[in-house]
Amino acid sequence: MIHLESITKTYLLGKESVNVLNNISLRIEQGEFVAIMGPSGSGKSTLMNMIGCLDKPTTGTYNLSGENVSHYSENELARVRNQSIGFVFQQFHLLPRLSALKNVELPMIYAGVSKSERQSRAEEALIKVGLADRMDHLPNALSGGQKQRVAIARAIVNKPKIILADEPTGALDSKTSVAIMEQFRELNQEEGVTIIVVTHESEVAEYAKRTIFVRDGMIQAPSSSSKGAFE
Amino acid sequence: MSFMENLLMALNSLKAHKMRSILTMLGIIIGVGAVIIVVAIGQGGEAMLKTQITGPGNTVELFYQPSDEEIRSNPNIFLVAPFKQEDIRAIEQIQEIKSIVASSTQMSTVSYKQETADASSTGINQAYLKLNEMEVEKGRSFSTSDFLGGRRVGLVSHVIQEELFKGDNPVGEVIKVANQPIEIIGVLEKPTGLLSFGSMEVYLPFQTWRTIYGSSDFTQVTLQAESSEQLQIAGKKAAKLLNNMHNTEDSYQVLNMEEIAAGIGQITRIMTIIIGSIAGISLFVGGIGVMNIMLVSVTERTREIGIRMALGATRGQVLTQFLIESMTLTLIGGILGIFLGWGTASIVSFFAGWPSLISWQVVLGGVVFSMVIGVVFGLLPANKASKLDPIEALRYE
Ligand SMILES: Nc1ncnc2c1ncn2[C@@H]1O[C@H](COP(=O)(O)OP(=O)(O)O)[C@@H](O)[C@H]1O
Ligand SMILES: [Mg+2]
């Protein structure tokens, strides 16, 4: 479903050009649960942004669900992000002035969903992540784990095929991390959502069926099904 | 994404910084308010001045302005009533004239019992009261037989009742006007309007007046016509006729209303331009303020913009969001400005005694104009927001 071929991403810093992603080729199938690991600065986030259509490759092609999105216009990419991808971030990235419910409604606003349907679908998503009693709370009134659950509800509310989570447990304690990862596992197993998680923690990577190692903008070893083989 | 959606979103984020929003609106409030005040008071004042000059009944006064030569040959010329009976009969032949009101006024001593005062005594014909919009407050007005029979009856002004009768009802009492007994049949209403103060006045049927003062000449002649154009023609004809009959160059004249109306229009136009440009500058400065605050807001909300883009907002949708936000800001400012202007204009016109005219066109103009300001000055910040790189924006602290 996700098919990256010879992707490079080059940034120009002054006169120097930095290759952040270096000839990456990668294939991830529908329904996979993949972990991406690697040292800080190795290009994991850049790779995630590429997969999530927030960024465009400098060279190479990206096929998503059989469509070459490398040359999509910005508006088309926005539609892909809205319809096919759900993001979960380390810092949660909720809008602080909106209630949990309104935060979850956001992606549907840009999808043009009617107000009443938006509310019922947002409620449904929040119930699924176990926040039925926190819908009207502002993000400030929620714990870190609860915030991340709201973010997950927001990521799944448009029923995307892929969820991209960039260090989703990086700001959480280990007990909460386990609960969040269980949530991802449930989504993957029960609804067949493709899940890609960037992490530093091998405990987190253990939830994935496959782990990809990135170093200096390159995929280090051919992907294998071995678990927790990092370091 | 609907307009309503955007509007609610805009109201929400303006509410998040209430004080800042209100302060930002202030420039727009004052600017729009000033425009409304100028237009309302200007239009009201112009309308009032015009009706005061031509009057509601399309009337114009003929007047006599003797030349230097005439004054030299007869230094007492100002004491002579300039319009003779035959003048009036000649003017009556002019086709455009609907009616003529001729009257004569002299200052006289008026007395009641022991009280004595000076008052103007005016002999009038039947059309006079109606033309000058004078109404009787107490008692009755003149009847046709009062005029034809030259009865010794009179109407007095409100001031006479106050001065000579200490406010008591004078109807039915007999006063002396130039030592001749006159029965008071009515009291006139107090005059209203900007420049009218009450004064001591007695009005008599012209026949009566004539026997008291022994003169059948008139001091004032007013012409009435169907329209202001006809009035203009009639006035010119009458003045020419009188100059011919009296063998004068240009001593009989008529007020040229077109010139006066044009002059007033000129004055109000200049006023409107001056105050209008002040209002324009204040609106411009207000607009800059809006732009400034919106730029601050875009910077503050960089992360929000990044999040919205990650969730699928297009650049166009981000642009629209911020444009509608700045437009909402200026629209609310504009509406408050309209209320401010309307309130101020009402207070001013209440004390100045002239109407303030607020037309729906002005209100609509204020609303549309403030929205346009929001869009124009919101364009730069909204454009900045929409051009943000989502990745950078998400990383923004
Ligand atoms: N906009 C940019 N301009 C220049 N360099 C960048 C930019 N974005 C990321 N980088 C660089 O690319 C490298 C990889 O970054 P990132 O993908 O965030 O790494 P990771 O998520 O693995 O820690 C880092 O060295 C970072 O400094
Ligand atoms: Mg990273």
Short mmCIF file of C-alpha atoms in Angstrom, two decimals, chain B:
data_model
loop_
_atom_site.label_atom_id
_atom_site.label_comp_id
_atom_site.label_asym_id
_atom_site.label_seq_id
_atom_site.Cartn_x
_atom_site.Cartn_y
_atom_site.Cartn_z
CA MET B 1 -16.27 24.27 5.05
CA SER B 2 -19.18 26.66 5.39
CA PHE B 3 -19.13 30.38 6.08
CA MET B 4 -21.06 29.86 9.32
CA GLU B 5 -18.44 27.37 10.47
CA ASN B 6 -15.73 29.93 9.81
CA LEU B 7 -17.71 32.69 11.50
CA LEU B 8 -18.20 30.68 14.69
CA MET B 9 -14.52 29.77 14.66
CA ALA B 10 -13.61 33.45 14.23
CA LEU B 11 -15.90 34.56 17.07
CA ASN B 12 -14.36 31.89 19.25
CA SER B 13 -10.82 33.03 18.71
CA LEU B 14 -11.75 36.71 19.07
CA LYS B 15 -13.40 35.81 22.37
CA ALA B 16 -10.18 34.21 23.53
CA HIS B 17 -8.58 37.66 23.57
CA LYS B 18 -11.49 39.92 24.44
CA MET B 19 -9.54 42.99 25.52
CA ARG B 20 -7.21 42.83 22.56
CA SER B 21 -10.11 42.40 20.13
CA ILE B 22 -11.99 45.38 21.56
CA LEU B 23 -8.91 47.61 21.50
CA THR B 24 -8.24 46.59 17.93
CA MET B 25 -11.82 47.37 16.98
CA LEU B 26 -11.57 50.84 18.49
CA GLY B 27 -10.02 52.39 15.40
CA ILE B 28 -12.78 50.95 13.24
CA ILE B 29 -15.49 51.92 15.74
CA ILE B 30 -14.31 55.53 15.79
CA GLY B 31 -13.78 55.69 12.04
CA VAL B 32 -17.16 54.27 11.10
CA GLY B 33 -18.82 56.26 13.90
CA ALA B 34 -17.31 59.48 12.57
CA VAL B 35 -18.52 58.75 9.04
CA ILE B 36 -22.05 58.10 10.31
CA ILE B 37 -22.04 61.28 12.39
CA VAL B 38 -20.83 63.40 9.50
CA VAL B 39 -23.35 62.03 7.07
CA ALA B 40 -26.27 62.11 9.50
CA ILE B 41 -25.68 65.63 10.78
CA GLY B 42 -24.61 66.94 7.38
CA GLN B 43 -27.64 65.63 5.56
CA GLY B 44 -29.99 66.69 8.34
CA GLY B 45 -28.50 70.18 8.47
CA GLU B 46 -28.61 70.59 4.71
CA ALA B 47 -32.23 69.50 4.56
CA MET B 48 -33.14 71.87 7.35
CA LEU B 49 -31.33 74.88 5.87
CA LYS B 50 -32.99 74.29 2.52
CA THR B 51 -36.48 74.14 3.96
CA GLN B 52 -35.77 77.22 6.07
CA ILE B 53 -34.84 79.22 3.00
CA THR B 54 -37.46 78.19 0.49
CA GLY B 55 -39.94 77.20 3.16
CA PRO B 56 -42.14 74.17 2.89
CA GLY B 57 -44.64 76.02 0.69
CA ASN B 58 -42.34 77.18 -2.14
CA THR B 59 -42.37 80.83 -1.20
CA VAL B 60 -40.00 83.67 -1.80
CA GLU B 61 -39.90 87.20 -0.50
CA LEU B 62 -39.57 90.23 -2.73
CA PHE B 63 -37.41 92.92 -1.25
CA TYR B 64 -36.45 96.48 -1.98
CA GLN B 65 -32.78 97.40 -1.98
CA PRO B 66 -32.52 101.09 -2.99
CA SER B 67 -29.49 102.14 -5.02
CA ASP B 68 -27.00 104.69 -3.65
CA GLU B 69 -28.53 107.27 -5.94
CA GLU B 70 -32.03 106.75 -4.58
CA ILE B 71 -30.72 106.92 -1.02
CA ARG B 72 -28.95 110.21 -1.78
CA SER B 73 -32.04 111.76 -3.28
CA ASN B 74 -34.26 110.52 -0.45
CA PRO B 75 -32.46 109.75 2.84
CA ASN B 76 -35.74 108.60 4.40
CA ILE B 77 -36.36 106.02 1.73
CA PHE B 78 -36.11 103.14 4.22
CA LEU B 79 -39.09 104.48 6.15
CA VAL B 80 -41.32 104.29 3.09
CA ALA B 81 -43.22 101.09 2.42
CA PRO B 82 -41.90 100.04 -0.98
CA PHE B 83 -44.92 98.13 -2.37
CA LYS B 84 -48.07 99.99 -3.50
CA GLN B 85 -51.56 98.60 -4.04
CA GLU B 86 -51.15 98.83 -7.80
CA ASP B 87 -47.85 96.92 -7.57
CA ILE B 88 -49.68 94.00 -6.05
CA ARG B 89 -52.43 94.15 -8.67
CA ALA B 90 -49.80 94.14 -11.40
CA ILE B 91 -47.91 91.21 -9.92
CA GLU B 92 -51.15 89.28 -9.58
CA GLN B 93 -51.26 89.09 -13.37
CA ILE B 94 -48.11 86.94 -13.49
CA GLN B 95 -49.21 83.51 -14.54
CA GLU B 96 -46.75 81.41 -12.51
CA ILE B 97 -47.86 82.88 -9.19
CA LYS B 98 -50.22 80.82 -7.09
CA SER B 99 -50.79 83.38 -4.37
CA ILE B 100 -49.40 86.61 -3.05
CA VAL B 101 -49.14 87.52 0.57
CA ALA B 102 -48.66 91.18 1.20
CA SER B 103 -48.34 92.67 4.62
CA SER B 104 -47.24 95.79 6.37
CA THR B 105 -45.47 96.10 9.68
CA GLN B 106 -44.93 99.04 11.97
CA MET B 107 -43.63 99.30 15.49
CA SER B 108 -46.38 100.53 17.78
CA THR B 109 -47.17 101.04 21.41
CA VAL B 110 -49.52 98.37 22.70
CA SER B 111 -51.26 98.73 26.01
CA TYR B 112 -53.62 96.79 28.25
CA LYS B 113 -54.98 98.59 31.30
CA GLN B 114 -51.86 100.04 32.96
CA GLU B 115 -49.35 97.85 31.08
CA THR B 116 -47.60 99.33 28.06
CA ALA B 117 -45.11 97.78 25.66
CA ASP B 118 -43.64 98.12 22.19
CA ALA B 119 -44.70 95.56 19.64
CA SER B 120 -44.66 95.05 15.92
CA SER B 121 -48.08 95.52 14.40
CA THR B 122 -48.65 93.72 11.12
CA GLY B 123 -51.54 94.08 8.75
CA ILE B 124 -52.06 90.84 6.87
CA ASN B 125 -54.28 89.31 4.24
CA GLN B 126 -56.05 85.99 4.48
CA ALA B 127 -53.26 83.84 3.02
CA TYR B 128 -50.61 85.14 5.42
CA LEU B 129 -51.11 82.82 8.41
CA LYS B 130 -51.30 79.67 6.34
CA LEU B 131 -48.27 80.56 4.24
CA ASN B 132 -46.17 81.31 7.29
CA GLU B 133 -47.45 78.18 9.05
CA MET B 134 -48.76 80.14 11.99
CA GLU B 135 -51.32 78.34 14.12
CA VAL B 136 -53.72 79.68 16.68
CA GLU B 137 -53.20 78.15 20.11
CA LYS B 138 -56.09 79.73 22.01
CA GLY B 139 -59.29 81.39 20.78
CA ARG B 140 -59.96 81.50 17.03
CA SER B 141 -58.30 82.71 13.87
CA PHE B 142 -59.52 85.46 11.53
CA SER B 143 -62.67 84.75 9.55
CA THR B 144 -63.29 86.02 6.04
CA SER B 145 -65.67 88.65 7.38
CA ASP B 146 -62.94 89.93 9.72
CA PHE B 147 -60.86 90.69 6.63
CA LEU B 148 -63.65 92.05 4.45
CA GLY B 149 -65.28 94.13 7.19
CA GLY B 150 -62.02 95.44 8.60
CA ARG B 151 -63.14 94.44 12.08
CA ARG B 152 -61.18 95.67 15.05
CA VAL B 153 -59.96 92.26 16.06
CA GLY B 154 -56.43 90.92 16.34
CA LEU B 155 -54.19 87.95 17.05
CA VAL B 156 -51.29 88.28 19.45
CA SER B 157 -48.06 86.35 19.85
CA HIS B 158 -47.38 84.16 22.85
CA VAL B 159 -44.89 86.69 24.19
CA ILE B 160 -47.61 89.36 24.38
CA GLN B 161 -49.71 87.04 26.53
CA GLU B 162 -46.73 86.55 28.82
CA GLU B 163 -45.58 90.18 28.99
CA LEU B 164 -48.82 92.11 28.88
CA PHE B 165 -51.20 89.66 30.54
CA LYS B 166 -48.76 87.94 32.92
CA GLY B 167 -49.61 84.67 31.24
CA ASP B 168 -53.41 84.97 31.74
CA ASN B 169 -55.71 84.14 28.83
CA PRO B 170 -56.11 87.38 26.81
CA VAL B 171 -58.85 86.12 24.49
CA GLY B 172 -61.81 88.48 24.63
CA GLU B 173 -59.82 91.31 26.23
CA VAL B 174 -59.44 94.65 24.53
CA ILE B 175 -55.99 96.17 24.06
CA LYS B 176 -54.94 99.42 22.48
CA VAL B 177 -52.74 99.33 19.40
CA ALA B 178 -51.49 102.77 18.43
CA ASN B 179 -54.24 104.08 20.70
CA GLN B 180 -56.99 102.21 18.84
CA PRO B 181 -58.99 99.53 20.68
CA ILE B 182 -58.56 96.01 19.33
CA GLU B 183 -60.29 92.91 20.64
CA ILE B 184 -58.00 89.89 20.99
CA ILE B 185 -59.63 86.86 19.38
CA GLY B 186 -56.70 84.42 19.57
CA VAL B 187 -53.14 83.70 20.66
CA LEU B 188 -50.60 82.29 18.23
CA GLU B 189 -48.54 79.22 18.98
CA LYS B 190 -44.93 79.66 20.04
CA PRO B 191 -42.69 79.51 17.00
CA THR B 192 -40.47 76.43 16.71
CA GLY B 193 -37.23 76.05 14.82
CA LEU B 194 -33.58 76.81 15.17
CA LEU B 195 -33.47 80.59 14.87
CA SER B 196 -36.90 81.71 15.96
CA PHE B 197 -37.28 83.43 19.28
CA GLY B 198 -40.64 84.72 20.25
CA SER B 199 -41.23 88.46 20.05
CA MET B 200 -43.97 90.98 20.75
CA GLU B 201 -46.29 90.77 17.76
CA VAL B 202 -49.84 91.84 16.94
CA TYR B 203 -51.58 90.80 13.72
CA LEU B 204 -54.55 92.67 12.29
CA PRO B 205 -56.65 92.28 9.13
CA PHE B 206 -55.08 94.55 6.55
CA GLN B 207 -58.27 96.67 6.26
CA THR B 208 -58.15 97.33 9.98
CA TRP B 209 -54.44 98.06 9.93
CA ARG B 210 -54.91 100.50 7.09
CA THR B 211 -57.47 102.57 8.99
CA ILE B 212 -55.25 102.68 12.06
CA TYR B 213 -52.07 103.73 10.26
CA GLY B 214 -53.58 105.55 7.29
CA SER B 215 -51.39 103.78 4.78
CA SER B 216 -52.29 101.20 2.19
CA ASP B 217 -48.74 100.38 1.17
CA PHE B 218 -47.03 97.10 1.97
CA THR B 219 -43.66 96.51 3.57
CA GLN B 220 -43.39 92.82 2.73
CA VAL B 221 -44.54 90.85 -0.28
CA THR B 222 -44.20 87.08 -0.49
CA LEU B 223 -44.89 85.06 -3.62
CA GLN B 224 -45.97 81.47 -3.73
CA ALA B 225 -45.80 79.12 -6.73
CA GLU B 226 -46.47 75.46 -7.44
CA SER B 227 -42.84 74.45 -7.80
CA SER B 228 -39.47 75.95 -7.02
CA GLU B 229 -38.74 76.34 -10.75
CA GLN B 230 -41.97 78.28 -11.31
CA LEU B 231 -41.23 80.29 -8.20
CA GLN B 232 -37.87 81.25 -9.63
CA ILE B 233 -39.48 82.42 -12.87
CA ALA B 234 -42.30 84.23 -11.08
CA GLY B 235 -39.84 85.98 -8.78
CA LYS B 236 -37.73 87.24 -11.66
CA LYS B 237 -40.79 88.44 -13.56
CA ALA B 238 -42.18 90.24 -10.52
CA ALA B 239 -38.90 92.01 -9.79
CA LYS B 240 -38.59 93.13 -13.40
CA LEU B 241 -42.17 94.38 -13.45
CA LEU B 242 -41.70 96.40 -10.28
CA ASN B 243 -38.43 97.91 -11.50
CA ASN B 244 -40.23 98.98 -14.68
CA MET B 245 -43.17 100.48 -12.81
CA HIS B 246 -40.98 102.37 -10.35
CA ASN B 247 -38.43 103.27 -12.96
CA THR B 248 -35.61 101.76 -10.95
CA GLU B 249 -32.57 99.86 -12.18
CA ASP B 250 -32.36 96.86 -9.93
CA SER B 251 -33.83 97.94 -6.62
CA TYR B 252 -36.62 95.39 -6.49
CA GLN B 253 -35.08 92.00 -6.06
CA VAL B 254 -35.89 88.45 -5.28
CA LEU B 255 -33.78 85.96 -3.38
CA ASN B 256 -32.06 83.59 -5.78
CA MET B 257 -32.68 80.23 -4.12
CA GLU B 258 -30.72 78.24 -6.63
CA GLU B 259 -27.61 80.16 -5.75
CA ILE B 260 -28.23 79.75 -2.06
CA ALA B 261 -29.00 76.07 -2.35
CA ALA B 262 -25.85 75.61 -4.41
CA GLY B 263 -23.88 77.57 -1.81
CA ILE B 264 -25.18 75.41 1.00
CA GLY B 265 -24.44 72.31 -1.02
CA GLN B 266 -20.90 73.60 -1.49
CA ILE B 267 -20.40 74.20 2.22
CA THR B 268 -21.73 70.82 3.24
CA ARG B 269 -19.66 69.16 0.54
CA ILE B 270 -16.47 70.79 1.81
CA MET B 271 -17.37 69.84 5.39
CA THR B 272 -18.07 66.30 4.32
CA ILE B 273 -14.75 66.09 2.51
CA ILE B 274 -12.78 67.44 5.48
CA ILE B 275 -14.41 65.31 8.16
CA GLY B 276 -14.68 62.44 5.72
CA SER B 277 -10.93 62.44 5.20
CA ILE B 278 -10.36 62.53 8.96
CA ALA B 279 -12.66 59.54 9.24
CA GLY B 280 -10.85 57.91 6.34
CA ILE B 281 -7.48 58.35 8.03
CA SER B 282 -8.82 56.94 11.27
CA LEU B 283 -10.24 53.96 9.36
CA PHE B 284 -6.90 53.47 7.64
CA VAL B 285 -5.06 53.57 10.94
CA GLY B 286 -7.68 51.24 12.38
CA GLY B 287 -7.12 48.90 9.46
CA ILE B 288 -3.36 48.92 10.09
CA GLY B 289 -4.10 48.06 13.72
CA VAL B 290 -6.21 45.13 12.60
CA MET B 291 -3.44 43.97 10.29
CA ASN B 292 -0.89 44.27 13.08
CA ILE B 293 -2.97 42.26 15.55
CA MET B 294 -3.76 39.64 12.93
CA LEU B 295 -0.04 39.27 12.19
CA VAL B 296 0.60 38.78 15.90
CA SER B 297 -2.24 36.31 16.01
CA VAL B 298 -0.88 34.32 13.07
CA THR B 299 2.53 34.09 14.75
CA GLU B 300 1.00 33.06 18.05
CA ARG B 301 -1.07 30.42 16.36
CA THR B 302 1.63 29.00 14.11
CA ARG B 303 1.27 25.62 15.80
CA GLU B 304 -2.51 25.68 15.40
CA ILE B 305 -2.06 26.34 11.69
CA GLY B 306 0.38 23.43 11.43
CA ILE B 307 -2.08 21.14 13.22
CA ARG B 308 -4.96 22.19 10.98
CA MET B 309 -2.85 21.58 7.88
CA ALA B 310 -1.78 18.13 9.15
CA LEU B 311 -5.45 17.31 9.68
CA GLY B 312 -6.26 18.19 6.09
CA ALA B 313 -6.85 21.95 5.90
CA THR B 314 -5.84 23.32 2.50
CA ARG B 315 -3.92 26.58 2.22
CA GLY B 316 -7.09 28.14 0.87
CA GLN B 317 -9.05 27.07 3.94
CA VAL B 318 -6.41 28.56 6.25
CA LEU B 319 -6.46 31.78 4.22
CA THR B 320 -10.26 31.92 4.45
CA GLN B 321 -10.19 31.27 8.18
CA PHE B 322 -7.96 34.26 8.88
CA LEU B 323 -9.69 36.52 6.37
CA ILE B 324 -13.05 35.82 7.96
CA GLU B 325 -11.53 36.38 11.37
CA SER B 326 -10.23 39.83 10.49
CA MET B 327 -13.48 40.60 8.67
CA THR B 328 -15.48 39.59 11.73
CA LEU B 329 -13.29 41.86 13.83
CA THR B 330 -13.88 44.88 11.62
CA LEU B 331 -17.54 44.03 11.04
CA ILE B 332 -18.26 44.01 14.77
CA GLY B 333 -16.27 47.25 15.02
CA GLY B 334 -18.30 48.69 12.16
CA ILE B 335 -21.63 47.76 13.73
CA LEU B 336 -20.58 49.23 17.07
CA GLY B 337 -19.41 52.31 15.14
CA ILE B 338 -22.81 52.65 13.51
CA PHE B 339 -24.48 52.60 16.93
CA LEU B 340 -21.94 55.09 18.27
CA GLY B 341 -22.45 57.42 15.30
CA TRP B 342 -26.20 57.09 15.42
CA GLY B 343 -26.29 57.80 19.15
CA THR B 344 -23.99 60.79 18.88
CA ALA B 345 -25.84 62.21 15.88
CA SER B 346 -29.14 61.85 17.74
CA ILE B 347 -27.77 63.70 20.76
CA VAL B 348 -26.26 66.45 18.61
CA SER B 349 -29.41 66.94 16.59
CA PHE B 350 -31.51 66.91 19.75
CA PHE B 351 -29.58 69.87 21.12
CA ALA B 352 -29.11 71.63 17.78
CA GLY B 353 -32.81 71.23 17.03
CA TRP B 354 -32.40 69.80 13.56
CA PRO B 355 -33.16 66.36 12.26
CA SER B 356 -30.43 63.76 11.90
CA LEU B 357 -30.92 61.67 8.83
CA ILE B 358 -29.65 58.09 9.01
CA SER B 359 -30.62 56.34 5.83
CA TRP B 360 -30.42 52.59 5.35
CA GLN B 361 -27.92 53.27 2.58
CA VAL B 362 -25.53 54.81 5.11
CA VAL B 363 -25.93 51.88 7.51
CA LEU B 364 -25.44 49.35 4.72
CA GLY B 365 -22.46 51.35 3.47
CA GLY B 366 -20.92 51.29 6.96
CA VAL B 367 -21.39 47.53 7.25
CA VAL B 368 -20.00 46.76 3.81
CA PHE B 369 -17.15 49.22 4.17
CA SER B 370 -15.98 47.81 7.49
CA MET B 371 -16.09 44.30 6.02
CA VAL B 372 -14.01 45.46 3.07
CA ILE B 373 -11.45 46.94 5.47
CA GLY B 374 -11.28 43.60 7.26
CA VAL B 375 -10.65 41.76 4.02
CA VAL B 376 -8.12 44.27 2.68
CA PHE B 377 -6.08 44.53 5.87
CA GLY B 378 -6.55 40.84 6.67
CA LEU B 379 -5.10 39.78 3.36
CA LEU B 380 -1.45 40.09 4.36
CA PRO B 381 -1.74 38.17 7.68
CA ALA B 382 -4.02 35.52 6.16
CA ASN B 383 -1.64 35.07 3.29
CA LYS B 384 1.23 34.69 5.73
CA ALA B 385 -0.73 32.03 7.63
CA SER B 386 -1.58 30.08 4.49
CA LYS B 387 2.04 30.08 3.29
CA LEU B 388 3.40 28.43 6.42
CA ASP B 389 5.21 25.15 6.01
CA PRO B 390 3.18 22.60 8.01
CA ILE B 391 6.26 20.79 9.31
CA GLU B 392 7.91 23.98 10.51
CA ALA B 393 4.62 25.15 11.94
CA LEU B 394 4.14 21.94 13.91
CA ARG B 395 7.62 22.26 15.37
CA TYR B 396 7.02 25.91 16.40
CA GLU B 397 7.20 26.47 20.17
#
